[in-house]
PDB file of C-alpha atoms in Angstrom:
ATOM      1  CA  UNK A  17     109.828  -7.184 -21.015  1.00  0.00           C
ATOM      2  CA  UNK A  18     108.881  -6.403 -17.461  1.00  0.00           C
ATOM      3  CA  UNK A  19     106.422  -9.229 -17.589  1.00  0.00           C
ATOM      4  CA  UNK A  20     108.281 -11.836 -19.209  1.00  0.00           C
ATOM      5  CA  UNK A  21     110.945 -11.058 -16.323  1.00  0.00           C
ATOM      6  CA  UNK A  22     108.561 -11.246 -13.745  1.00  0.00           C
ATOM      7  CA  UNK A  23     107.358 -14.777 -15.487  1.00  0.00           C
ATOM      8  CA  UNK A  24     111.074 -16.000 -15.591  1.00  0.00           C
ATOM      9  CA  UNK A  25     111.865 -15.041 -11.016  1.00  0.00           C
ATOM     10  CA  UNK A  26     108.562 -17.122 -10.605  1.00  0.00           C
ATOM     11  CA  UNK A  27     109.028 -19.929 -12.582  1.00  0.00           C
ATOM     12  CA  UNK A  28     112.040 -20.429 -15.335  1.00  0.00           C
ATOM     13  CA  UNK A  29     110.359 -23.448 -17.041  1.00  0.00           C
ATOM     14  CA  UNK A  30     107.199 -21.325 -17.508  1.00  0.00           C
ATOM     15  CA  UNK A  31     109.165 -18.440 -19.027  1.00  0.00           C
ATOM     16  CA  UNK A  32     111.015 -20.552 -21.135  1.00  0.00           C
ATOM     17  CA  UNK A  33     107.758 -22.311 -21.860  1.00  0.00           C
ATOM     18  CA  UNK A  34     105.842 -19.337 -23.125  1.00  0.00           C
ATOM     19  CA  UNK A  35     108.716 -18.036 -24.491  1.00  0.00           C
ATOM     20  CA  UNK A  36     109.102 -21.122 -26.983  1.00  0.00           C
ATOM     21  CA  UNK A  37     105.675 -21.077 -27.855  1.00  0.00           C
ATOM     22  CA  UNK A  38     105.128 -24.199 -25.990  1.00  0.00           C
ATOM     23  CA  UNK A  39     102.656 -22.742 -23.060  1.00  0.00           C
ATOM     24  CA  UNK A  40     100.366 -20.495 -25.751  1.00  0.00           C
ATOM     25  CA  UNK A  41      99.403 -16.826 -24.458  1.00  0.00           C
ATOM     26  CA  UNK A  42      95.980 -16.235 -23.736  1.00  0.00           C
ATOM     27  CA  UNK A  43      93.980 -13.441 -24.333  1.00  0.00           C
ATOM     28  CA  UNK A  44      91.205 -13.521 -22.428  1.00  0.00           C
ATOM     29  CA  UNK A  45      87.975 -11.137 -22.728  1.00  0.00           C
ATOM     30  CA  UNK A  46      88.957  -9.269 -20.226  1.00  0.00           C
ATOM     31  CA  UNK A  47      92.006  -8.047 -21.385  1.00  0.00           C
ATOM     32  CA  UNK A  48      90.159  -6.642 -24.335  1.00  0.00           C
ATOM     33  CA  UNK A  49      88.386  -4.729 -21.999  1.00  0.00           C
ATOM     34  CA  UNK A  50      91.439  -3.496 -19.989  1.00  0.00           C
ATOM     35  CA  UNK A  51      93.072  -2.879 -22.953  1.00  0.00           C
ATOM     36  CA  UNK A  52      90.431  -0.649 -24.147  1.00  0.00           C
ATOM     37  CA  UNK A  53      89.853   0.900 -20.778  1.00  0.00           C
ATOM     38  CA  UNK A  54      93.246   2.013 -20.959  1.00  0.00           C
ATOM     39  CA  UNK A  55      92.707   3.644 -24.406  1.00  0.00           C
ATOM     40  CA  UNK A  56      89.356   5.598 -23.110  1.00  0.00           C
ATOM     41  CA  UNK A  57      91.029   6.753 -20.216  1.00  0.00           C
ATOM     42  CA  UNK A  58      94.824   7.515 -21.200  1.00  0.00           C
ATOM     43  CA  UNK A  59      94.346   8.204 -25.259  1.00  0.00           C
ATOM     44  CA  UNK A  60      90.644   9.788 -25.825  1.00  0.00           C
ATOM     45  CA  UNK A  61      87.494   8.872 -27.297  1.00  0.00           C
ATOM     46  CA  UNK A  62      89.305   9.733 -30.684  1.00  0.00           C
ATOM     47  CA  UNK A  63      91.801   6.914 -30.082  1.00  0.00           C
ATOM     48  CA  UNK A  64      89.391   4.517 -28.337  1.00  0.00           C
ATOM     49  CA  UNK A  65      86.903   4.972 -31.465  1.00  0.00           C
ATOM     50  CA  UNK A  66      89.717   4.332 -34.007  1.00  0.00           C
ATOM     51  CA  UNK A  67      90.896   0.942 -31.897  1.00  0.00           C
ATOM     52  CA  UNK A  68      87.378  -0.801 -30.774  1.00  0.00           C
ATOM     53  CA  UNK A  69      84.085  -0.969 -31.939  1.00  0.00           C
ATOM     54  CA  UNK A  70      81.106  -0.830 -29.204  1.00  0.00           C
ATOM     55  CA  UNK A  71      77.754  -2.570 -30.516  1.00  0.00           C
ATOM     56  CA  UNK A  72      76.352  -6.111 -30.230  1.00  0.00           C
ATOM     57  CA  UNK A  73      74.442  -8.401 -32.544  1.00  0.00           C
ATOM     58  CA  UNK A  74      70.561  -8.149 -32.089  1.00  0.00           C
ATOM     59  CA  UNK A  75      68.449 -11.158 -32.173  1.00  0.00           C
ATOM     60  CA  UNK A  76      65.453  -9.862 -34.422  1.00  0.00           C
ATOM     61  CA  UNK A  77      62.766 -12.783 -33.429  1.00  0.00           C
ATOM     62  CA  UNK A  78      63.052 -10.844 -30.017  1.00  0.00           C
ATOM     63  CA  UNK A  79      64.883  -7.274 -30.338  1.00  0.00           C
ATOM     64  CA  UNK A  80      67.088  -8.511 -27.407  1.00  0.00           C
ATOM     65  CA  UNK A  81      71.043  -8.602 -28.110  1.00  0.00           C
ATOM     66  CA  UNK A  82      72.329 -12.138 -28.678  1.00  0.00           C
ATOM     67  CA  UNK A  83      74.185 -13.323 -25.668  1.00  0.00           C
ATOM     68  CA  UNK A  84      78.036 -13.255 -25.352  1.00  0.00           C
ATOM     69  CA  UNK A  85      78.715 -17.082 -25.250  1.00  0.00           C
ATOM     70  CA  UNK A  86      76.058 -17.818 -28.194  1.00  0.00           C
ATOM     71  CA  UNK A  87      77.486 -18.661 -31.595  1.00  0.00           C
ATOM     72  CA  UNK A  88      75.738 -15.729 -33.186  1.00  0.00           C
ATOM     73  CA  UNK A  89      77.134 -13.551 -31.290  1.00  0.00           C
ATOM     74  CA  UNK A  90      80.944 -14.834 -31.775  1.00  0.00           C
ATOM     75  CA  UNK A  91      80.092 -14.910 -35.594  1.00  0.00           C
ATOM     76  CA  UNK A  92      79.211 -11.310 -35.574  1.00  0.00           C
ATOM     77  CA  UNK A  93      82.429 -10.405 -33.770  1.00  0.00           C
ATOM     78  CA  UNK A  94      84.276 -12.675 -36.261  1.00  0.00           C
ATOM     79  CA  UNK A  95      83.014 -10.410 -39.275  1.00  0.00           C
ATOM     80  CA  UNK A  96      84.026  -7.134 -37.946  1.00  0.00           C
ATOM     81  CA  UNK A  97      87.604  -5.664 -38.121  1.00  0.00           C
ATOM     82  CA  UNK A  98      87.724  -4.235 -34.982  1.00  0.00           C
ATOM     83  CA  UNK A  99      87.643  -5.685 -31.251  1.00  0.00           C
ATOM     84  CA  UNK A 100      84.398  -5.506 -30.015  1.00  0.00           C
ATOM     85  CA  UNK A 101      83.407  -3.776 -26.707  1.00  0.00           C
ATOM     86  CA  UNK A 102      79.489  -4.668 -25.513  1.00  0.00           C
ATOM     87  CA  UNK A 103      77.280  -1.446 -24.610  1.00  0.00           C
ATOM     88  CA  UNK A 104      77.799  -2.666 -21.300  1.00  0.00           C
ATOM     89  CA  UNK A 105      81.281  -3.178 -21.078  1.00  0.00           C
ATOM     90  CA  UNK A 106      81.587   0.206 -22.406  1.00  0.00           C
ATOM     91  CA  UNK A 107      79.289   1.582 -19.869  1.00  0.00           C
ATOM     92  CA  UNK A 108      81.235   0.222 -17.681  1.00  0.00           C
ATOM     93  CA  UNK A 109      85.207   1.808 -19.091  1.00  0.00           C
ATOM     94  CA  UNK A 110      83.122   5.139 -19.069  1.00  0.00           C
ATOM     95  CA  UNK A 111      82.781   4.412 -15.015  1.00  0.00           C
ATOM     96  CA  UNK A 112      86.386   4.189 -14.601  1.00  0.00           C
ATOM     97  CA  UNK A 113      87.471   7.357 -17.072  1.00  0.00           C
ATOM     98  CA  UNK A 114      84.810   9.330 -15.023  1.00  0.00           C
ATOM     99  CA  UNK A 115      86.322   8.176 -11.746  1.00  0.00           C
ATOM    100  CA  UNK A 116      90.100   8.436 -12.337  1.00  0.00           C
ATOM    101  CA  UNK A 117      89.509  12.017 -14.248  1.00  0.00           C
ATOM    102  CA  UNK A 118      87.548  13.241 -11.456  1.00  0.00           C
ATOM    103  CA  UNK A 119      90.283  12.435  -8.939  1.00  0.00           C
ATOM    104  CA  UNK A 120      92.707  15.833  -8.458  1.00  0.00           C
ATOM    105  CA  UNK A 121      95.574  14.124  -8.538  1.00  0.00           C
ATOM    106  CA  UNK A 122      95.491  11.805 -10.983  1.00  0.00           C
ATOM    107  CA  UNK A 123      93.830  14.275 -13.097  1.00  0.00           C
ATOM    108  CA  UNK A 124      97.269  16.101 -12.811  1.00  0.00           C
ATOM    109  CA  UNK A 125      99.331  13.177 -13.283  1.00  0.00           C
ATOM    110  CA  UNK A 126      97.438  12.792 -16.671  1.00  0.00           C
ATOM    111  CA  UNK A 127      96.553  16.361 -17.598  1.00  0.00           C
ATOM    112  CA  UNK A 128      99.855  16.352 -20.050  1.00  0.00           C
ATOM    113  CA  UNK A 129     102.038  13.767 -21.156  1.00  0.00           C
ATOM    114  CA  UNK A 130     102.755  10.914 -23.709  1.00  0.00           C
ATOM    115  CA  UNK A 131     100.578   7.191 -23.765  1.00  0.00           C
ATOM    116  CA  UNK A 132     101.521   4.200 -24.614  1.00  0.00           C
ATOM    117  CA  UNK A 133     104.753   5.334 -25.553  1.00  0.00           C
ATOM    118  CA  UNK A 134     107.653   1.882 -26.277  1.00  0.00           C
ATOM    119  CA  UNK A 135     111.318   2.325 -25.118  1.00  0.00           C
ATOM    120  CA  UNK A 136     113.851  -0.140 -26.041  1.00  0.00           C
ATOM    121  CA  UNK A 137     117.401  -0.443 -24.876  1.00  0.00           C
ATOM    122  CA  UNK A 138     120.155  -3.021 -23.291  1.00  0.00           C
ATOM    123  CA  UNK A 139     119.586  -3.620 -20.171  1.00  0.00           C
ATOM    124  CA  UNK A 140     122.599  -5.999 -18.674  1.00  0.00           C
ATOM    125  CA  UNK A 141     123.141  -6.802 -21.863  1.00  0.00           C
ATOM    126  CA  UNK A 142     119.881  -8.465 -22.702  1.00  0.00           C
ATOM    127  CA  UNK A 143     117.601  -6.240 -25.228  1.00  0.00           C
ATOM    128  CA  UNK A 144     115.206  -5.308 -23.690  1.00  0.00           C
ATOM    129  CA  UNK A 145     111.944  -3.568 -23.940  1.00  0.00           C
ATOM    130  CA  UNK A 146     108.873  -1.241 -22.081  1.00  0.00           C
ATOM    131  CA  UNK A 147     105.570  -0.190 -22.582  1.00  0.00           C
ATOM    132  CA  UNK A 148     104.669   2.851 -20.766  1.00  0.00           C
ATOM    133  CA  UNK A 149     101.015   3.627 -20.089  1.00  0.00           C
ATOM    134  CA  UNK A 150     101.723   7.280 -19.866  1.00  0.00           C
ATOM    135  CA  UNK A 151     105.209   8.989 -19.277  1.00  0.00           C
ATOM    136  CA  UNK A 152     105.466  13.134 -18.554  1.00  0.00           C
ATOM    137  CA  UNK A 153     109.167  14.832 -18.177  1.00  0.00           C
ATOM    138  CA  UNK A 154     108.526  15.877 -14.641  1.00  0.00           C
ATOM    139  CA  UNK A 155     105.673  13.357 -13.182  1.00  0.00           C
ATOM    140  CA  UNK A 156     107.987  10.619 -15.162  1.00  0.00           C
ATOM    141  CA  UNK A 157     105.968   7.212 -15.529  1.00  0.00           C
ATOM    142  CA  UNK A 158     102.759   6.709 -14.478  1.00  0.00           C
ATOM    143  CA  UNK A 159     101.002   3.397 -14.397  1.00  0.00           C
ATOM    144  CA  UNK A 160      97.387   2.609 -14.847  1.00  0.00           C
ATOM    145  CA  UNK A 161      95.960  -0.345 -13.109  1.00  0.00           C
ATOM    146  CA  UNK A 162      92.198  -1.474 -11.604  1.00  0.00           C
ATOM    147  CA  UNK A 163      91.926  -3.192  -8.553  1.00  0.00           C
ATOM    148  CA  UNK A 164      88.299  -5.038  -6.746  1.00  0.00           C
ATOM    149  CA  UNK A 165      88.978  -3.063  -3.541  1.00  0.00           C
ATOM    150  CA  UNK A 166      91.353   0.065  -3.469  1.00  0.00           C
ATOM    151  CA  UNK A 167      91.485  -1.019   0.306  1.00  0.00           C
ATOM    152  CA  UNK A 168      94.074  -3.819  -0.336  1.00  0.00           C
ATOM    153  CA  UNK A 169      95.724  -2.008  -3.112  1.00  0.00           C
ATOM    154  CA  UNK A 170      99.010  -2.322  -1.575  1.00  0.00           C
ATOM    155  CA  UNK A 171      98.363  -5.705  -0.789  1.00  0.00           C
ATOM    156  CA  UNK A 172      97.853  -6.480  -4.640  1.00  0.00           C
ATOM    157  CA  UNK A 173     100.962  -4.280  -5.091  1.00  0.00           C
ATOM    158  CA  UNK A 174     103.069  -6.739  -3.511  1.00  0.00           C
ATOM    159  CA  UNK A 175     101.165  -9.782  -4.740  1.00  0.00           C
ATOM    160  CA  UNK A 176     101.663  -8.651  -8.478  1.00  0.00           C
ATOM    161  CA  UNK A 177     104.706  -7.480  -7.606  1.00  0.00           C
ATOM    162  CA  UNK A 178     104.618  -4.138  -9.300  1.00  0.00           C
ATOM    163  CA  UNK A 179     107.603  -2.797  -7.909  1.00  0.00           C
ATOM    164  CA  UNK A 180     109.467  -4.774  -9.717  1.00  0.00           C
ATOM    165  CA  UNK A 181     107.816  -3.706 -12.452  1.00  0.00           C
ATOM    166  CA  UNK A 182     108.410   0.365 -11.917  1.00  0.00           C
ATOM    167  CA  UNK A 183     112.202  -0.652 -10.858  1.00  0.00           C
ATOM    168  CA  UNK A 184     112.350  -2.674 -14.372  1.00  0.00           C
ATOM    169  CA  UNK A 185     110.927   0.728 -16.263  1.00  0.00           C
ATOM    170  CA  UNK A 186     112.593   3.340 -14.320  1.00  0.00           C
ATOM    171  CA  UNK A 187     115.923   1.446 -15.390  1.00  0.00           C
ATOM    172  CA  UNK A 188     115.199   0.402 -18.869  1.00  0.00           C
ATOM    173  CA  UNK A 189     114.167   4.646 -19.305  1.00  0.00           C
ATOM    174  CA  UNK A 190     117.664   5.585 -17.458  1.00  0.00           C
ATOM    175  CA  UNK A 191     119.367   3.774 -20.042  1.00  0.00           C
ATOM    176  CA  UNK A 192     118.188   5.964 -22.888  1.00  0.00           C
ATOM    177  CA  UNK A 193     117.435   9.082 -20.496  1.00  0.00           C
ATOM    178  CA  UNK A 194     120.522   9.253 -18.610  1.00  0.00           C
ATOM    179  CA  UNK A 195     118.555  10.094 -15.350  1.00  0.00           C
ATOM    180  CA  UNK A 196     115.925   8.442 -13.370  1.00  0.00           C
ATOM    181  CA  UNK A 197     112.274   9.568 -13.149  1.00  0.00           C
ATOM    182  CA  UNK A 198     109.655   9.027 -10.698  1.00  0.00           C
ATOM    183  CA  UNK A 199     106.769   5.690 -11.170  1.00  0.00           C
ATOM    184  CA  UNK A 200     103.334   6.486 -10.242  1.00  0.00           C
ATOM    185  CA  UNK A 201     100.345   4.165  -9.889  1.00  0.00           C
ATOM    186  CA  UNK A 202      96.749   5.152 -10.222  1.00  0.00           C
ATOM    187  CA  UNK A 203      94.513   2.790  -9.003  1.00  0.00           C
ATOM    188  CA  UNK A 204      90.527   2.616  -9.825  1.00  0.00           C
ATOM    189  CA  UNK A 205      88.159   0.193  -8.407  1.00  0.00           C
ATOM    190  CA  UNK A 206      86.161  -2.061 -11.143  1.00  0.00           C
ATOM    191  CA  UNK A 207      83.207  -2.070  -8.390  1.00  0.00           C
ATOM    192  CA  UNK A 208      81.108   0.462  -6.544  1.00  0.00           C
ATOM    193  CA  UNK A 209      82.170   3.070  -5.067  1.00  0.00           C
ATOM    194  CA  UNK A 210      84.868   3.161  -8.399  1.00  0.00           C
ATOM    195  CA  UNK A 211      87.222   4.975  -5.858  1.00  0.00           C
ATOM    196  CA  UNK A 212      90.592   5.764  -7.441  1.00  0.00           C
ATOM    197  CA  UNK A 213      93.699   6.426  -5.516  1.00  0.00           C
ATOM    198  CA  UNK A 214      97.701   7.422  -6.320  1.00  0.00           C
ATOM    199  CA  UNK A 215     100.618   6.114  -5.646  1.00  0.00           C
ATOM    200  CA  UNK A 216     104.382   6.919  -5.631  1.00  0.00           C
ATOM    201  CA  UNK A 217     106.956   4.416  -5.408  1.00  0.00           C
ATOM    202  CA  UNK A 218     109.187   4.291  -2.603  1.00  0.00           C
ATOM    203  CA  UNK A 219     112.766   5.191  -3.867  1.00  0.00           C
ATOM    204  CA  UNK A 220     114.543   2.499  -1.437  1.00  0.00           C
ATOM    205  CA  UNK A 221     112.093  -0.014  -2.444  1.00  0.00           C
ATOM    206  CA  UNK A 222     112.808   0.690  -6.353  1.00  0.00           C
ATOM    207  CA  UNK A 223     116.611   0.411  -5.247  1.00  0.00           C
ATOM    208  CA  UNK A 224     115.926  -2.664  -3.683  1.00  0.00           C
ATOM    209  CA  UNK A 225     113.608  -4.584  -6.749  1.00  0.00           C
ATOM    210  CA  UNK A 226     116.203  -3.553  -9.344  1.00  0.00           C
ATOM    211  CA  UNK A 227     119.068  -5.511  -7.367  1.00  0.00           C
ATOM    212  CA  UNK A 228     117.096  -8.421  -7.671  1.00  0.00           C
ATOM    213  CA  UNK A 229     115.610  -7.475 -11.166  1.00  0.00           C
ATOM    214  CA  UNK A 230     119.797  -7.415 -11.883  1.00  0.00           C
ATOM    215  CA  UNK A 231     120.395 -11.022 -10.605  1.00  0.00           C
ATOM    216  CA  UNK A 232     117.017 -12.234 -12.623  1.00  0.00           C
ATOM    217  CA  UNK A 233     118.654 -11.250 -15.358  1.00  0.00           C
ATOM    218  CA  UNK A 234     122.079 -12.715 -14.229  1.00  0.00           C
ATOM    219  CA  UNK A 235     120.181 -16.098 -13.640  1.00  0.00           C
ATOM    220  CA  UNK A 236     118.391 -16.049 -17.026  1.00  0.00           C
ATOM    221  CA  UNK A 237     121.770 -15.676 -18.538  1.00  0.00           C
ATOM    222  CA  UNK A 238     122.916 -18.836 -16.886  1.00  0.00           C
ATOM    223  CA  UNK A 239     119.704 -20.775 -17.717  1.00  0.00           C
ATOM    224  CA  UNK A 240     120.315 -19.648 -21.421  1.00  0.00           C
ATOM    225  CA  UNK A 241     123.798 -20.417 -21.586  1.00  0.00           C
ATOM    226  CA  UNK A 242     123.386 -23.942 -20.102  1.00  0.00           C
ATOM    227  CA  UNK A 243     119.781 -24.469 -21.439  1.00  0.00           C
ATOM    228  CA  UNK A 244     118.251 -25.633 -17.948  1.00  0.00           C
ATOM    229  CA  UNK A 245     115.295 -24.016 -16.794  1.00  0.00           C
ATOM    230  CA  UNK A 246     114.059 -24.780 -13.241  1.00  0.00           C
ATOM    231  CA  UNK A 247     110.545 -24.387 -11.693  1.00  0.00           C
ATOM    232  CA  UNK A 248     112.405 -23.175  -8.560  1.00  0.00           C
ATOM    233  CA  UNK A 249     110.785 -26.341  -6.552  1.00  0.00           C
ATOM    234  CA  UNK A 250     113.898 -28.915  -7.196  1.00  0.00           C
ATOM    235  CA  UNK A 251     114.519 -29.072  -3.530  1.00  0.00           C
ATOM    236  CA  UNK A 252     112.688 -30.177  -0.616  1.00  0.00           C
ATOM    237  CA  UNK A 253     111.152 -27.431   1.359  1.00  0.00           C
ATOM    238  CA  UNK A 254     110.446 -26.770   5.151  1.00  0.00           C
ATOM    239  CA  UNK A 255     107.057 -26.489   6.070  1.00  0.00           C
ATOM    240  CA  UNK A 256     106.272 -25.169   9.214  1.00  0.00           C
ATOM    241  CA  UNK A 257     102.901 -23.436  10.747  1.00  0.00           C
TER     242      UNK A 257
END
């Protein structure tokens, strides 16, 4: 996947690591929320309803809802089959459908299309695997993703390296496709204002992340075929401010 790639250029030990099992996954709570969020916003209510479950345990001696770390409140999670999303929490995913729907173009990007939809294929001759959040024939992929200021957007960009990401998809889909499509991200802010911008990648820039995307891959073949898996800090550095 686009992730576990992204794991393995950082650090090949910690790919390898999670990979075996040996550094567990964590799913944290606010995943669930993102994970929902992106249900709400790119499926329907329809979807989200059949997926998640929004309520909370009530303490009767008071009326009040139990609070989210108390043991009552975990148990009452534990007994119901679906994830739970807080009123709250849900007040909050409505923010961010309201935001990105109201926002022309992302609107448009959204308006038609397919979510969540999986493409598998061999990629450099390693299986591999995507996840689109929403794909449409002409607008091709488009990414959802929220942000604390839409300000330094880019600057997450690069930090999360997401091009790498949209250079990983856009090749993986080629693969089955035949033709490359364009990678959109829509942006919304988890805060106040909830502003919500769009993105296009850059085509050199996609160009560029799926050379290096290529020799990941070429690497991780090497690592697998001699079973050594680096951290990528073997060597001494040169530090200089």
């Amino acid at each position: 996947s686009s992730h576990a790639l992204g794991d393995f250029r950082r650090c090949p030990a910690m790919f390898r690591g999670q990979e075996t099992g040996a550094i567990p996954d964590e799913d944290r709570p606010a995943y669930v929320i993102g994970r929902a969020a992106h249900a709400l916003i790119l499926e329907g209510r329809d979807k989200f309803d059949a997926e998640y479950l929004v309520g909370e345990p009530v303490n009767p001696s008071t009326g009040k809802a139990y609070g989210k770390t108390t043991q009552a409140y975990q148990a009452w999670c534990d007994e119901q089959e679906k994830p739970v999303i807080a009123p709250a929490d849900f007040e909050f995913i409505k923010r961010l459908q309201t935001a990105v729907w109201l926002h022309h173009e992302a609107a448009n990007l959204l308006h038609e299309g397919i979510a969540e939809s999986v493409v598998r294929a061999e990629y450099c001759g390693v299986p591999c695997q995507i996840r689109m959040d929403f794909f449409h024939t002409v607008n091709g992929i488009i990414d959802l993703k929220t942000c604390d200021n839409l300000d330094y957007f880019e600057a997450d960009a690069r930090r999360f390296q997401y091009v790498y990401q949209a250079a990983f998809y856009r090749a993986v889909l080629r693969k089955v496709a035949g033709r490359d499509y364009p990678f959109h991200l829509i942006a919304v802010e988890k805060h106040e204002p909830f502003r919500c911008g769009v993105w296009l990648a850059a085509e050199d820039s996609l160009e560029l992340a799926e050379v290096e995307n290529v020799a990941a891959i070429g690497r991780l073949k090497k690592c697998r075929f001699e079973n050594t898996w680096p951290t990528g800090y073997e060597d001494t550095r040169i530090l200089s401010i």
